[in-house]
Structures are given as structure tokens and as C-alpha cells.
mmCIF file of C-alpha atoms in Angstrom:
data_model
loop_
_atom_site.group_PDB
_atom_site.id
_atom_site.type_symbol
_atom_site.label_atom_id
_atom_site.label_comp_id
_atom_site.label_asym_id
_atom_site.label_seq_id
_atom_site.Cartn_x
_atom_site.Cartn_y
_atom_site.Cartn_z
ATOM 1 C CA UNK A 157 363.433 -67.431 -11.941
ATOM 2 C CA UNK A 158 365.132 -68.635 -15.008
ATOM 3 C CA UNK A 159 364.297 -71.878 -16.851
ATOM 4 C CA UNK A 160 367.162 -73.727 -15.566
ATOM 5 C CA UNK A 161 366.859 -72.702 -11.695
ATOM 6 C CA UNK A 162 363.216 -74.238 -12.100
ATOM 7 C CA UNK A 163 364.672 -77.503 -13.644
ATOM 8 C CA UNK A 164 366.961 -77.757 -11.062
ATOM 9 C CA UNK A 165 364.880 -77.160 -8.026
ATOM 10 C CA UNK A 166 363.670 -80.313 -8.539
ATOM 11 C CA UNK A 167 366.168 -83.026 -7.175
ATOM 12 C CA UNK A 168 365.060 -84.095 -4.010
ATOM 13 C CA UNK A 169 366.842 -87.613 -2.369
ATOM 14 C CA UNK A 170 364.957 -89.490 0.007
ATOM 15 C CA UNK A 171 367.121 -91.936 1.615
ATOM 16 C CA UNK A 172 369.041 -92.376 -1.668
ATOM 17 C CA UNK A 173 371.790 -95.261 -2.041
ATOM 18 C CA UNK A 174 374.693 -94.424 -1.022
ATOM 19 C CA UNK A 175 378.396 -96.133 -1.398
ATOM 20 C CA UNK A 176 381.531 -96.046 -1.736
ATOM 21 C CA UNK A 177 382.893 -98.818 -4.100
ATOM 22 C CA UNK A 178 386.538 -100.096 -3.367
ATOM 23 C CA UNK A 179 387.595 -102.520 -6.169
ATOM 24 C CA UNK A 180 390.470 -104.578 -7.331
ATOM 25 C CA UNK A 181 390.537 -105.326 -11.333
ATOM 26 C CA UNK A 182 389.472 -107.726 -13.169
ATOM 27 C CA UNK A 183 386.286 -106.697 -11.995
ATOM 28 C CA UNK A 184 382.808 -105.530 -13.305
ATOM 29 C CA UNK A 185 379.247 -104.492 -11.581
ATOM 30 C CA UNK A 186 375.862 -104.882 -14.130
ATOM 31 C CA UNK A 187 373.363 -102.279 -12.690
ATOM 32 C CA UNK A 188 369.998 -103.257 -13.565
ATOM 33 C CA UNK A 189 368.022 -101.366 -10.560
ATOM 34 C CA UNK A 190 365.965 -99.308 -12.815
ATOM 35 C CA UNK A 191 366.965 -96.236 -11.202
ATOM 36 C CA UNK A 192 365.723 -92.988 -12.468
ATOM 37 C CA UNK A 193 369.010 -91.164 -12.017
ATOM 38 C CA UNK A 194 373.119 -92.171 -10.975
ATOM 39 C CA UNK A 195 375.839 -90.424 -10.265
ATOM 40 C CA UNK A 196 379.704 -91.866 -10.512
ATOM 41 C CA UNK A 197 382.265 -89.947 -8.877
ATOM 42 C CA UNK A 198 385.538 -91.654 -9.738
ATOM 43 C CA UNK A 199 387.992 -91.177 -6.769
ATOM 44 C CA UNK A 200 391.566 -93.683 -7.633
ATOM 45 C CA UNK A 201 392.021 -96.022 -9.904
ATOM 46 C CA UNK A 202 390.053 -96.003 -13.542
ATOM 47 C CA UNK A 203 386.386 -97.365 -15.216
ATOM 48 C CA UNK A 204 384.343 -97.951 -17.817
ATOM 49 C CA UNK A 205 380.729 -97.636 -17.728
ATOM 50 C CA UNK A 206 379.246 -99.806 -20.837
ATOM 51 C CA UNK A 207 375.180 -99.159 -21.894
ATOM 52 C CA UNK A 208 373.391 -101.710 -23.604
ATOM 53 C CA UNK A 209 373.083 -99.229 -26.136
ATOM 54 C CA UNK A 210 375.500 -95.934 -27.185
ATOM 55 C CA UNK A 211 378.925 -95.447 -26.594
ATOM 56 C CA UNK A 212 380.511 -96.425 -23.908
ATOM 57 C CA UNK A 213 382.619 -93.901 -21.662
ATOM 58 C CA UNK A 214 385.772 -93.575 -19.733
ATOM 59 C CA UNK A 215 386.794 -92.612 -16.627
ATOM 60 C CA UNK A 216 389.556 -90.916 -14.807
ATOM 61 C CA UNK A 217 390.169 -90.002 -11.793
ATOM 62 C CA UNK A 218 388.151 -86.948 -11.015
ATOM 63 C CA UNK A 219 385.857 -87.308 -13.454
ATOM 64 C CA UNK A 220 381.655 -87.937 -12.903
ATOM 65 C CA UNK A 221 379.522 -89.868 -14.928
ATOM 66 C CA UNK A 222 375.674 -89.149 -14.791
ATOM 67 C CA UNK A 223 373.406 -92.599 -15.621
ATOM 68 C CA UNK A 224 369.583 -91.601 -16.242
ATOM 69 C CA UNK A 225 367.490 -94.732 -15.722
ATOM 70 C CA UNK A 226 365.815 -97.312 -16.595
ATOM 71 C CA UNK A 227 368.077 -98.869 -19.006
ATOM 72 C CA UNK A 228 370.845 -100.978 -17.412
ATOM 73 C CA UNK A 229 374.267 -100.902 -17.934
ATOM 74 C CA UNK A 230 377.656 -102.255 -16.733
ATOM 75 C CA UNK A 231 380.571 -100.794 -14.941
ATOM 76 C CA UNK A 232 384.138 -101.922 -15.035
ATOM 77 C CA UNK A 233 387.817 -101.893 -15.138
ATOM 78 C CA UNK A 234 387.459 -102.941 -18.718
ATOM 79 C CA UNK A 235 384.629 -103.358 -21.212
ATOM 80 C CA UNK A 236 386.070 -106.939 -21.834
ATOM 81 C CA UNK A 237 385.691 -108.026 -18.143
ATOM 82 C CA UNK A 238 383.049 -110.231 -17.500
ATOM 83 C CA UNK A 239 380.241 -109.301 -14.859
ATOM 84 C CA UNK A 240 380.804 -110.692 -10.911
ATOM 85 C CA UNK A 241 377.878 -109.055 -9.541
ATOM 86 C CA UNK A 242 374.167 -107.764 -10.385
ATOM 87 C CA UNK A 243 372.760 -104.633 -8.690
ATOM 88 C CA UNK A 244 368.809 -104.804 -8.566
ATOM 89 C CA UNK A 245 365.926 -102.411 -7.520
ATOM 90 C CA UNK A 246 366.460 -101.313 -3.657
ATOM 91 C CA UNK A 247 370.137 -102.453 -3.790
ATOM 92 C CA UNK A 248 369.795 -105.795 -3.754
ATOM 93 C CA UNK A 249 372.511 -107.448 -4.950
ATOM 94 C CA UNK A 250 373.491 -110.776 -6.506
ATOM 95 C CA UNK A 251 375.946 -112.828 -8.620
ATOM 96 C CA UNK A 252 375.059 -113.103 -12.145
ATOM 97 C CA UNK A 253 373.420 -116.531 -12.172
ATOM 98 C CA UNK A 254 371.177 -114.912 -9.213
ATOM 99 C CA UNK A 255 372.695 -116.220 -5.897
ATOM 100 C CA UNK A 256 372.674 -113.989 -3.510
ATOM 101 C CA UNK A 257 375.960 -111.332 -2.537
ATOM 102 C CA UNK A 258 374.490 -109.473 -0.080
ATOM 103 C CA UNK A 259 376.869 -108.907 2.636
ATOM 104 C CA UNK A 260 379.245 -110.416 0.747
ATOM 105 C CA UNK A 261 382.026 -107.930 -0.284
ATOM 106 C CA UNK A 262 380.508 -105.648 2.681
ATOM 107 C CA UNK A 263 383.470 -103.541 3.990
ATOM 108 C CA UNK A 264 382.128 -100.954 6.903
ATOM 109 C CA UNK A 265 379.578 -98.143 6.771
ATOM 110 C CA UNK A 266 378.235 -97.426 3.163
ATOM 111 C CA UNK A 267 381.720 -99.181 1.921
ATOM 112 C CA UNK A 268 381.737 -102.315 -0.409
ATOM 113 C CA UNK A 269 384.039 -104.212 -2.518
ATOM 114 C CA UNK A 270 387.369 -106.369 -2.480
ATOM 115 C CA UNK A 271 389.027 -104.472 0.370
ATOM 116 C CA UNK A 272 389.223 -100.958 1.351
ATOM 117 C CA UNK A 273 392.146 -99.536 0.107
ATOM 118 C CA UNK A 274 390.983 -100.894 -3.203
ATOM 119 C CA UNK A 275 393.021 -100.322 -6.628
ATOM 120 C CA UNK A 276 389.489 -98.741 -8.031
ATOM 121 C CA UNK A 277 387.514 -96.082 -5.780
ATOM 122 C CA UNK A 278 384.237 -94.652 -6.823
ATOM 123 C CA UNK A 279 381.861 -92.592 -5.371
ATOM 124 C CA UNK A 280 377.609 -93.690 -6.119
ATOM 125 C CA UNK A 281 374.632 -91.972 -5.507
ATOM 126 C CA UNK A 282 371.307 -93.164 -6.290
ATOM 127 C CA UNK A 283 367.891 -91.605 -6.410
ATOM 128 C CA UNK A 284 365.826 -94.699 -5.973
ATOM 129 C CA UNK A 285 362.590 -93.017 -7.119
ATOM 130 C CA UNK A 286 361.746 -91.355 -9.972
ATOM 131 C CA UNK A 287 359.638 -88.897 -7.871
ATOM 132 C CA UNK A 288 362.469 -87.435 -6.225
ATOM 133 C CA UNK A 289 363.425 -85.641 -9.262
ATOM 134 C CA UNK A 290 361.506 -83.474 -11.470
ATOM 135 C CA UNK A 291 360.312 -85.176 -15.179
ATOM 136 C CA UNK A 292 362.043 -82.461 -16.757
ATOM 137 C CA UNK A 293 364.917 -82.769 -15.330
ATOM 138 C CA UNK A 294 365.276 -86.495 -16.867
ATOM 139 C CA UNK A 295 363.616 -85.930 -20.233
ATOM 140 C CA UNK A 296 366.342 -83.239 -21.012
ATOM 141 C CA UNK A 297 369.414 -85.632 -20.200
ATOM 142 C CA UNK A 298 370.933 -88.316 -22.353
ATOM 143 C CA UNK A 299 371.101 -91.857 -21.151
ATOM 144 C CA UNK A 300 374.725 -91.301 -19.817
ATOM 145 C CA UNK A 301 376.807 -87.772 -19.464
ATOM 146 C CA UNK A 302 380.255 -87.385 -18.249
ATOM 147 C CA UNK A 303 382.204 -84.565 -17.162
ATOM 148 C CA UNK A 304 386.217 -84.999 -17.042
ATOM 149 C CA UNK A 305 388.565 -82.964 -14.229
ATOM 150 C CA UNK A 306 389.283 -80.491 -17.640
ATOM 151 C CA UNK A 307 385.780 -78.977 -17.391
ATOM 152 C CA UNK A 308 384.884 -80.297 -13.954
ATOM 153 C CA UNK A 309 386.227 -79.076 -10.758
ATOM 154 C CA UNK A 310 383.597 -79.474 -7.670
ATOM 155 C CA UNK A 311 384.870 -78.335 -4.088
ATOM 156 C CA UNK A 312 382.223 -81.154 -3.058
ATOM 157 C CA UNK A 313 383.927 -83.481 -4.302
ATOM 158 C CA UNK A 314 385.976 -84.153 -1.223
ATOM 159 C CA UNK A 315 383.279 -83.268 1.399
ATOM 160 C CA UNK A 316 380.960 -86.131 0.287
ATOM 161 C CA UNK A 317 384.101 -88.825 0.388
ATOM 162 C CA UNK A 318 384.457 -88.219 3.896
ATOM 163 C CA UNK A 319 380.454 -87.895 4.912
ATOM 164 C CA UNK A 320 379.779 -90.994 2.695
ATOM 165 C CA UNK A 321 381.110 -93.488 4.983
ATOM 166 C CA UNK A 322 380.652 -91.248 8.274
ATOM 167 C CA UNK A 323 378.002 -92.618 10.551
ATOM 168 C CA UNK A 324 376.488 -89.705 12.369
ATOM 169 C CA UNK A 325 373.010 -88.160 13.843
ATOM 170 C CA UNK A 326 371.071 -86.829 10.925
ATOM 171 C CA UNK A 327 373.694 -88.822 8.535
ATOM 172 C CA UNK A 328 371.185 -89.889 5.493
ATOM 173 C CA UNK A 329 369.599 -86.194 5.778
ATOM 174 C CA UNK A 330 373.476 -84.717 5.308
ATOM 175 C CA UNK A 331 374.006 -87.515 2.796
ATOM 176 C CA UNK A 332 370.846 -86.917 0.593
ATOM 177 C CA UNK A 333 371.171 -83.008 0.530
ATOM 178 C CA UNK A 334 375.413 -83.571 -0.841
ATOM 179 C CA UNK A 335 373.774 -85.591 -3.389
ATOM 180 C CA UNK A 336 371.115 -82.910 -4.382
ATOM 181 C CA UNK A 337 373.630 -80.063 -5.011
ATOM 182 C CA UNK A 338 376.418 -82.679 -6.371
ATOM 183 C CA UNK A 339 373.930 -83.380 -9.423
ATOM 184 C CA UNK A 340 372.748 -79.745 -9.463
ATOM 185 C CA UNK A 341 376.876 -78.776 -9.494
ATOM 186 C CA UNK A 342 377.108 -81.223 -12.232
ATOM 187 C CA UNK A 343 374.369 -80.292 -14.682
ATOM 188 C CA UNK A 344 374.837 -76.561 -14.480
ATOM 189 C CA UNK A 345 378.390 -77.376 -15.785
ATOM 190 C CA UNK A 346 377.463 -80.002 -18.701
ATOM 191 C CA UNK A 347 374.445 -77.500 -19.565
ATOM 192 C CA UNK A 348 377.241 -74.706 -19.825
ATOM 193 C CA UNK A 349 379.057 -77.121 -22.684
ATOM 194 C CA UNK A 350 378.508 -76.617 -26.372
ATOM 195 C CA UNK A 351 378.438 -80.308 -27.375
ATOM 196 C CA UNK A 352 375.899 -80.831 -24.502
ATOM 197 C CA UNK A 353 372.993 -80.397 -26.328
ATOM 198 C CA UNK A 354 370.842 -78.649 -24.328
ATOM 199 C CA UNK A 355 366.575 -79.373 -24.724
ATOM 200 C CA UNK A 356 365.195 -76.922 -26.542
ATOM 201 C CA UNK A 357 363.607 -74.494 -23.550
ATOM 202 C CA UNK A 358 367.378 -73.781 -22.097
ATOM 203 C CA UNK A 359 368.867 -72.316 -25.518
ATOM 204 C CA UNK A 360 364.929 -70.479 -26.410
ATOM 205 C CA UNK A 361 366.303 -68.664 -22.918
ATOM 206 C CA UNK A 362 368.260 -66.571 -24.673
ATOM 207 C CA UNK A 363 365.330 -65.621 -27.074
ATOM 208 C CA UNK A 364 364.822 -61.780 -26.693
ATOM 209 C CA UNK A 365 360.758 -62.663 -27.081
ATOM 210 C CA UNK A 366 360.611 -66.397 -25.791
ATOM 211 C CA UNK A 367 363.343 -65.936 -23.189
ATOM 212 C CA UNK A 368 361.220 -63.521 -21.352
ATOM 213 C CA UNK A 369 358.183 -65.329 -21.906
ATOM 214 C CA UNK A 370 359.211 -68.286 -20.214
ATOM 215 C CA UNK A 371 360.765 -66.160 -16.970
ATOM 216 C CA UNK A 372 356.919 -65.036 -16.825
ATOM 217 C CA UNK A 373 355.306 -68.461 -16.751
ATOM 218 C CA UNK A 374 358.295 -69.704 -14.121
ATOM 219 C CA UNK A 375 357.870 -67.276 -11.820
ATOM 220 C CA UNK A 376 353.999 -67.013 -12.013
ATOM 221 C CA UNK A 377 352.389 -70.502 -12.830
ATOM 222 C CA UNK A 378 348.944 -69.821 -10.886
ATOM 223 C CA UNK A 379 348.708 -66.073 -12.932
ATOM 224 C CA UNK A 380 345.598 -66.851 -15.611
ATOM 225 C CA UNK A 381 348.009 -66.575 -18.746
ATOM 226 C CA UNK A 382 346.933 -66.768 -22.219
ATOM 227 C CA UNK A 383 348.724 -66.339 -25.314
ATOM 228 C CA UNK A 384 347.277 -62.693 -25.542
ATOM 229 C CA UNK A 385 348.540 -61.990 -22.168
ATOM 230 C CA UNK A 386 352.170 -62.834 -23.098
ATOM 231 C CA UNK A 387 352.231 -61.541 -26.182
ATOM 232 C CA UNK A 388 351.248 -58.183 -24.746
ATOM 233 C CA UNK A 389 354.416 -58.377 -22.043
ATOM 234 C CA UNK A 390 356.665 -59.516 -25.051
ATOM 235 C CA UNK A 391 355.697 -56.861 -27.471
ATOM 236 C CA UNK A 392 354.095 -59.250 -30.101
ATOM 237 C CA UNK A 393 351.408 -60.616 -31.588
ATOM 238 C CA UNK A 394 349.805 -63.524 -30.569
ATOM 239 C CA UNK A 395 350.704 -65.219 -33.409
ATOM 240 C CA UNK A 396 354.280 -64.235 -34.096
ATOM 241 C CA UNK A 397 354.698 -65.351 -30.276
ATOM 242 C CA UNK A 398 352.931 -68.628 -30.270
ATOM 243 C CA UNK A 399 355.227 -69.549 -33.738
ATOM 244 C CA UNK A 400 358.164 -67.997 -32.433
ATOM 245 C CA UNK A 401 357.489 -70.004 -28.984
ATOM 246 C CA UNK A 402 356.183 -73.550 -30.566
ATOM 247 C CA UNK A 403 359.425 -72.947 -32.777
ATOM 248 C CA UNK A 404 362.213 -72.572 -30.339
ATOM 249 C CA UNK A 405 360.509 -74.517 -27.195
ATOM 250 C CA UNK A 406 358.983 -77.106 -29.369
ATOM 251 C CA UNK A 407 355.688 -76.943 -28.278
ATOM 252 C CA UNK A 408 352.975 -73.734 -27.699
ATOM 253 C CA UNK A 409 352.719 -71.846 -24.295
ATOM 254 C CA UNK A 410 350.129 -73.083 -22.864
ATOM 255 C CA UNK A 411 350.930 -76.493 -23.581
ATOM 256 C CA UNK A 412 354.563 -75.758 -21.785
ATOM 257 C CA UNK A 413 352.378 -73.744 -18.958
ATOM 258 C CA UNK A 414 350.498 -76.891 -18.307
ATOM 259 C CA UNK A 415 353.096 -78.968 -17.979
ATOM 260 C CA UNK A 416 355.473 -76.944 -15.697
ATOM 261 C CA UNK A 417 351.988 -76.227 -13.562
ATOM 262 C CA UNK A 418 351.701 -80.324 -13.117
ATOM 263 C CA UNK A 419 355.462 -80.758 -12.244
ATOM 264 C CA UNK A 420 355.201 -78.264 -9.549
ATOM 265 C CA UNK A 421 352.049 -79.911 -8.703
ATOM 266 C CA UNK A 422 353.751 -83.388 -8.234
ATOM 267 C CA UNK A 423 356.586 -81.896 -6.492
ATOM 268 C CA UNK A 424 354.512 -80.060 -3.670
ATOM 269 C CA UNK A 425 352.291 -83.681 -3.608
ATOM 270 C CA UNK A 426 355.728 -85.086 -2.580
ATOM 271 C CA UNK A 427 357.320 -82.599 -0.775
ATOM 272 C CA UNK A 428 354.394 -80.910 1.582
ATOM 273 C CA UNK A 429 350.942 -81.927 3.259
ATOM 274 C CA UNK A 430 348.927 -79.540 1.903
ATOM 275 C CA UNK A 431 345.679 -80.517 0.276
ATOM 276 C CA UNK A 432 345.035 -81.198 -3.134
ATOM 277 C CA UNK A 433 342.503 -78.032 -3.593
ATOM 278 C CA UNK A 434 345.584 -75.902 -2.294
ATOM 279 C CA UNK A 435 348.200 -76.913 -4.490
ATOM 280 C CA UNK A 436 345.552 -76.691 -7.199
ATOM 281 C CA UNK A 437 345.231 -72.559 -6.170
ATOM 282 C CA UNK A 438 349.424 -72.558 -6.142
ATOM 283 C CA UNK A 439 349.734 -73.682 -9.431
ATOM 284 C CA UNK A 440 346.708 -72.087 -11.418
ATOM 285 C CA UNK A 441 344.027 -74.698 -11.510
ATOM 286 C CA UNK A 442 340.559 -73.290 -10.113
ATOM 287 C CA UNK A 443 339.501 -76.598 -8.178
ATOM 288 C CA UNK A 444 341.007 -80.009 -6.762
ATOM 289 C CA UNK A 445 338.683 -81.536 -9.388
ATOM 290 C CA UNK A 446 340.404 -79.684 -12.162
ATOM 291 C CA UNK A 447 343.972 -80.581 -11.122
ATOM 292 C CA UNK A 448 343.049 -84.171 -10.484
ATOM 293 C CA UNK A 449 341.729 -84.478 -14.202
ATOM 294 C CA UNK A 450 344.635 -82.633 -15.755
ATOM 295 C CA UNK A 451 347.517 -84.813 -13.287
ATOM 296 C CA UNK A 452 345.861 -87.925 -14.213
ATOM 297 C CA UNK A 453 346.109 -87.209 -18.037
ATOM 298 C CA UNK A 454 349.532 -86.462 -17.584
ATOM 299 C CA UNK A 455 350.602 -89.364 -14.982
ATOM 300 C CA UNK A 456 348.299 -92.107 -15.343
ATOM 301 C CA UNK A 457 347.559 -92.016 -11.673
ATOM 302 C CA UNK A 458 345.635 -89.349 -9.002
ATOM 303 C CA UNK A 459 347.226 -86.604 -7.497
ATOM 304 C CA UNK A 460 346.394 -88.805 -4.273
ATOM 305 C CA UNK A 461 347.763 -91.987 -5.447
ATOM 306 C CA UNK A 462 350.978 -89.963 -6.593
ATOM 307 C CA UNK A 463 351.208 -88.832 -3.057
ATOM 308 C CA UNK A 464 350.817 -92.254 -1.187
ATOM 309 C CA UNK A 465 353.726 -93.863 -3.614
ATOM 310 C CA UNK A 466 355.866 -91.166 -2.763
ATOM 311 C CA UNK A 467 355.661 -91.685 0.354
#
């Protein structure tokens, strides 16, 4: 497995937000749900999507904008236009001097707006819980990403404009799973851009000692490495490979080990009913008791309190 298959395992939507936004200008939306991650899919019309802080960023039709939470922001037909509505945590929704607007501008299934063959058109998709994807994931993206229709071309696309406002058996599973591979679509193709910036693992993956290196501890987290252990499989010393590796990655092997070992951990918490002293054995801790001291460093909570708020 290469580093960025194992970052992008680990978008999983439970029940996310989904809508379809049908607009008239003047108008403009400030999100302040908190949300750990967005996604814009501009169908007709065009947008502006304004963060407290940073540049702001336009959109065309075609393009998708990616918003990592929790700072809010606002989106509109222009950055001048005054906010008509405030989206909260769980989707609540209000007017700006807190009134409420739910099932206000409600249109039909998972449609909302002025009417629906609105001037503006965009697609959203929320993960409503930072749990659902993987801490990595969001600490190597900016605040806000965009990709335009010149480097951005999803067959997707399409597919999730008709699902999103289907109502069907098994609807929110079809919904959240369009939404997984959307974002996955997305970042494999702004990771692929030279101005993207990529965190520091995804370029070291082209390392010929650290790339290899890091294959080893994604495909093998439980395996007892050390430093010896991979330097023997990269042909190096331990030293040259722990500088070469704190260099490039930013921080030493084991230290990287540790924390892909607790992501996993909190994924399969999430994700599976197996007991703590298992998933401890999966992902290379001897004991429950060892994981549980090593996850609570890391998250500030227990593996079993991590588990109960995910669910």
C-alpha cells in the first residue's frame, strides 16, 4: 500500500448532509457548522466561497471546492452580498439575527433554496463528524482547495446530481458511499498538482530510501519495527535513515509508526465491533492496556469513549 491509498482509505460518511442548493442572486449562505470536511460541486450558475481568513475563491460551473472545518465561512453570488441565512452544527439553519429558517426555503427531497430551477445550482456534502475521516487526511489539506473543469473532470459528477435528490431503499447508504469516492476522486487529482503542496510524507514517497520505508510501515503496522529493522530493508544505517526519514517526513519512524498505528486504531474503533485487546494485536500494541495509554495521549479520550461518540 502506498502512503496515499492509506490516507485515503479513511473517508467514511455516516449519514452525511446532503443537498442540493437552488439559488437566485443576490444571495449568500454563512456556514458556521463546524464541520470537519465540505465538498461544493458547482452545477449552473456561479459562487464565491469567502473564509474569514485567506483568499477567497471562485467558482464555475464544473468546478469543486473542498472546505476543511472548523473555521466558518460564507458562500455567495458575490463577496459583497450580505448573508440571508446561517448554517449551524447538524444542519440547523437560521437567519442571521437567529430566527429560525428551517423549512423555510425547503424545496423537495434533499433540495433547498428560492425555487428549483434556481439561477445558482450547487451540489453539498457534509461529513458531520470528524471521526468519519482519518486525522491525516485533514491535517494535510488547506482550509479551502478548489479544482476548476481544466484539471477536473469526474464521471461522478452527474451520478450524484441525480441520486442526491432520489428517495430510494438504501438511499443515505448510496448517498454516503458517492460522497466517499467524490472526495477521494477529488484529492487524488489536487495531490497530482504542483502548486498543491503536498504534506511532507506524499513527496518523501518518491524517496528511493524513505519511499520504501514508509510502504513497509503501511502495509505492516502490527510487524515489531525498529529503526534497525528498516534500515536493514532500506540498505542504510540507522542513522542515515532516521535523518534522511525525520528530514523528508518531518518527524522519525517510529514517531510516524505510532501515529499511523493509532489512526488505524480509531478507524477500526469506528468502523467494527471488535474488542479493544484485538485491534490492539492488528495494529502492533501487545495489550488493550497499552493501546488505551498510547490513544489517550494522542486523543484526549479512551479508545472506549472514542467508540461510544462515534457511534
Amino acid at each position: 500500500m502506498d502512503a496515499l491509498t492509506g490516507l485515503l482509505e479513511g473517508p467514511r460518511a455516516r449519514g452525511a448532509f446532503m443537498i442540493r442548493a437552488c439559488l437566485d442572486p443576490p444571495w449568500a449562505i454563512r456556514v458556521e457548522d463546524r464541520a470537519p470536511l465540505t465538498l461544493m460541486l458547482l452545477v449552473r450558475g456561479e459562487a464565491w466561497i469567502v473564509p474569514d481568513g485567506g483568499e477567497r475563491l471562485r467558482l464555475r460551473p464544473g468546478d469543486l471546492a473542498i472546505a476543511r472545518g472548523p473555521d466558518p465561512y460564507t458562500c455567495a453570488d458575490d463577496p459583497a452580498t450580505a448573508p440571508q441565512a446561517l448554517i449551524l452544527p447538524g444542519g440547523e439553519c437560521s437567519y442571521p439575527d437567529g430566527r429560525p429558517l428551517n423549512g423555510v426555503m425547503d424545496l423537495g427531497v434533499r433540495t433547498w433554496g428560492h425555487r428549483p430551477d434556481g439561477g445558482t445550482v450547487v451540489l453539498i456534502g457534509t461529513y458531520q463528524m470528524r471521526g468519519e475521516i482519518g486525522g491525516r487526511l485533514l491535517d494535510a489539506l488547506p482550509p479551502l482547495l478548489s479544482l476548476t473543469t481544466d484539471v477536473w473532470d469526474c464521471p461522478l459528477t452527474p451520478f450524484l446530481g441525480e441520486e442526491i435528490v432520489r428517495e430510494a431503499p438504501g438511499q443515505e447508504i448510496v448517498l454516503d458511499r458517492l460522497l466517499d469516492l467524490l472526495v477521494i476522486a477529488a484529492l487524488r487529482a489536487w495531490f497530482a498538482r504542483p502548486e498543491a503542496e503536498p504534506p511532507a510524507w506524499y513527496r518523501a514517497q518518491a524517496d528511493p530510501v524513505v519511499g520504501p520505508v514508509l510502504r513497509l510501515l503501511q502495509d505492516d503496522p502490527a510487524h515489531p519495527w525498529t529503526v534497525a529493522a528498516l534500515a536493514a530493508k532500506a540498505g542504510v544505517s540507522r542513522a542515515a535513515l532516521a535523518r534522511r526519514f525525520t528530514g523528508l517526513v518531518g518527524e522519525p519512524p517510529m514517531t510516524y509508526l505510532t501515529g499511523w498505528r493509532l489512526a488505524l486504531a480509531a478507524d477500526r474503533l469506528r468502523d467494527t465491533d471488535d474488542t479493544i485487546g484485538a485491534i490492539a494485536r492488528q495494529v502492533g500494541y501487545g495489550s488493550a492496556f497499552a493501546l488505551s495509554t498510547a490513544f489517550k495521549r494522542a486523543y484526549e479520550v479512551s479508545p472506549q469513549e472514542w467508540r461510544t461518540r462515534a457511534a
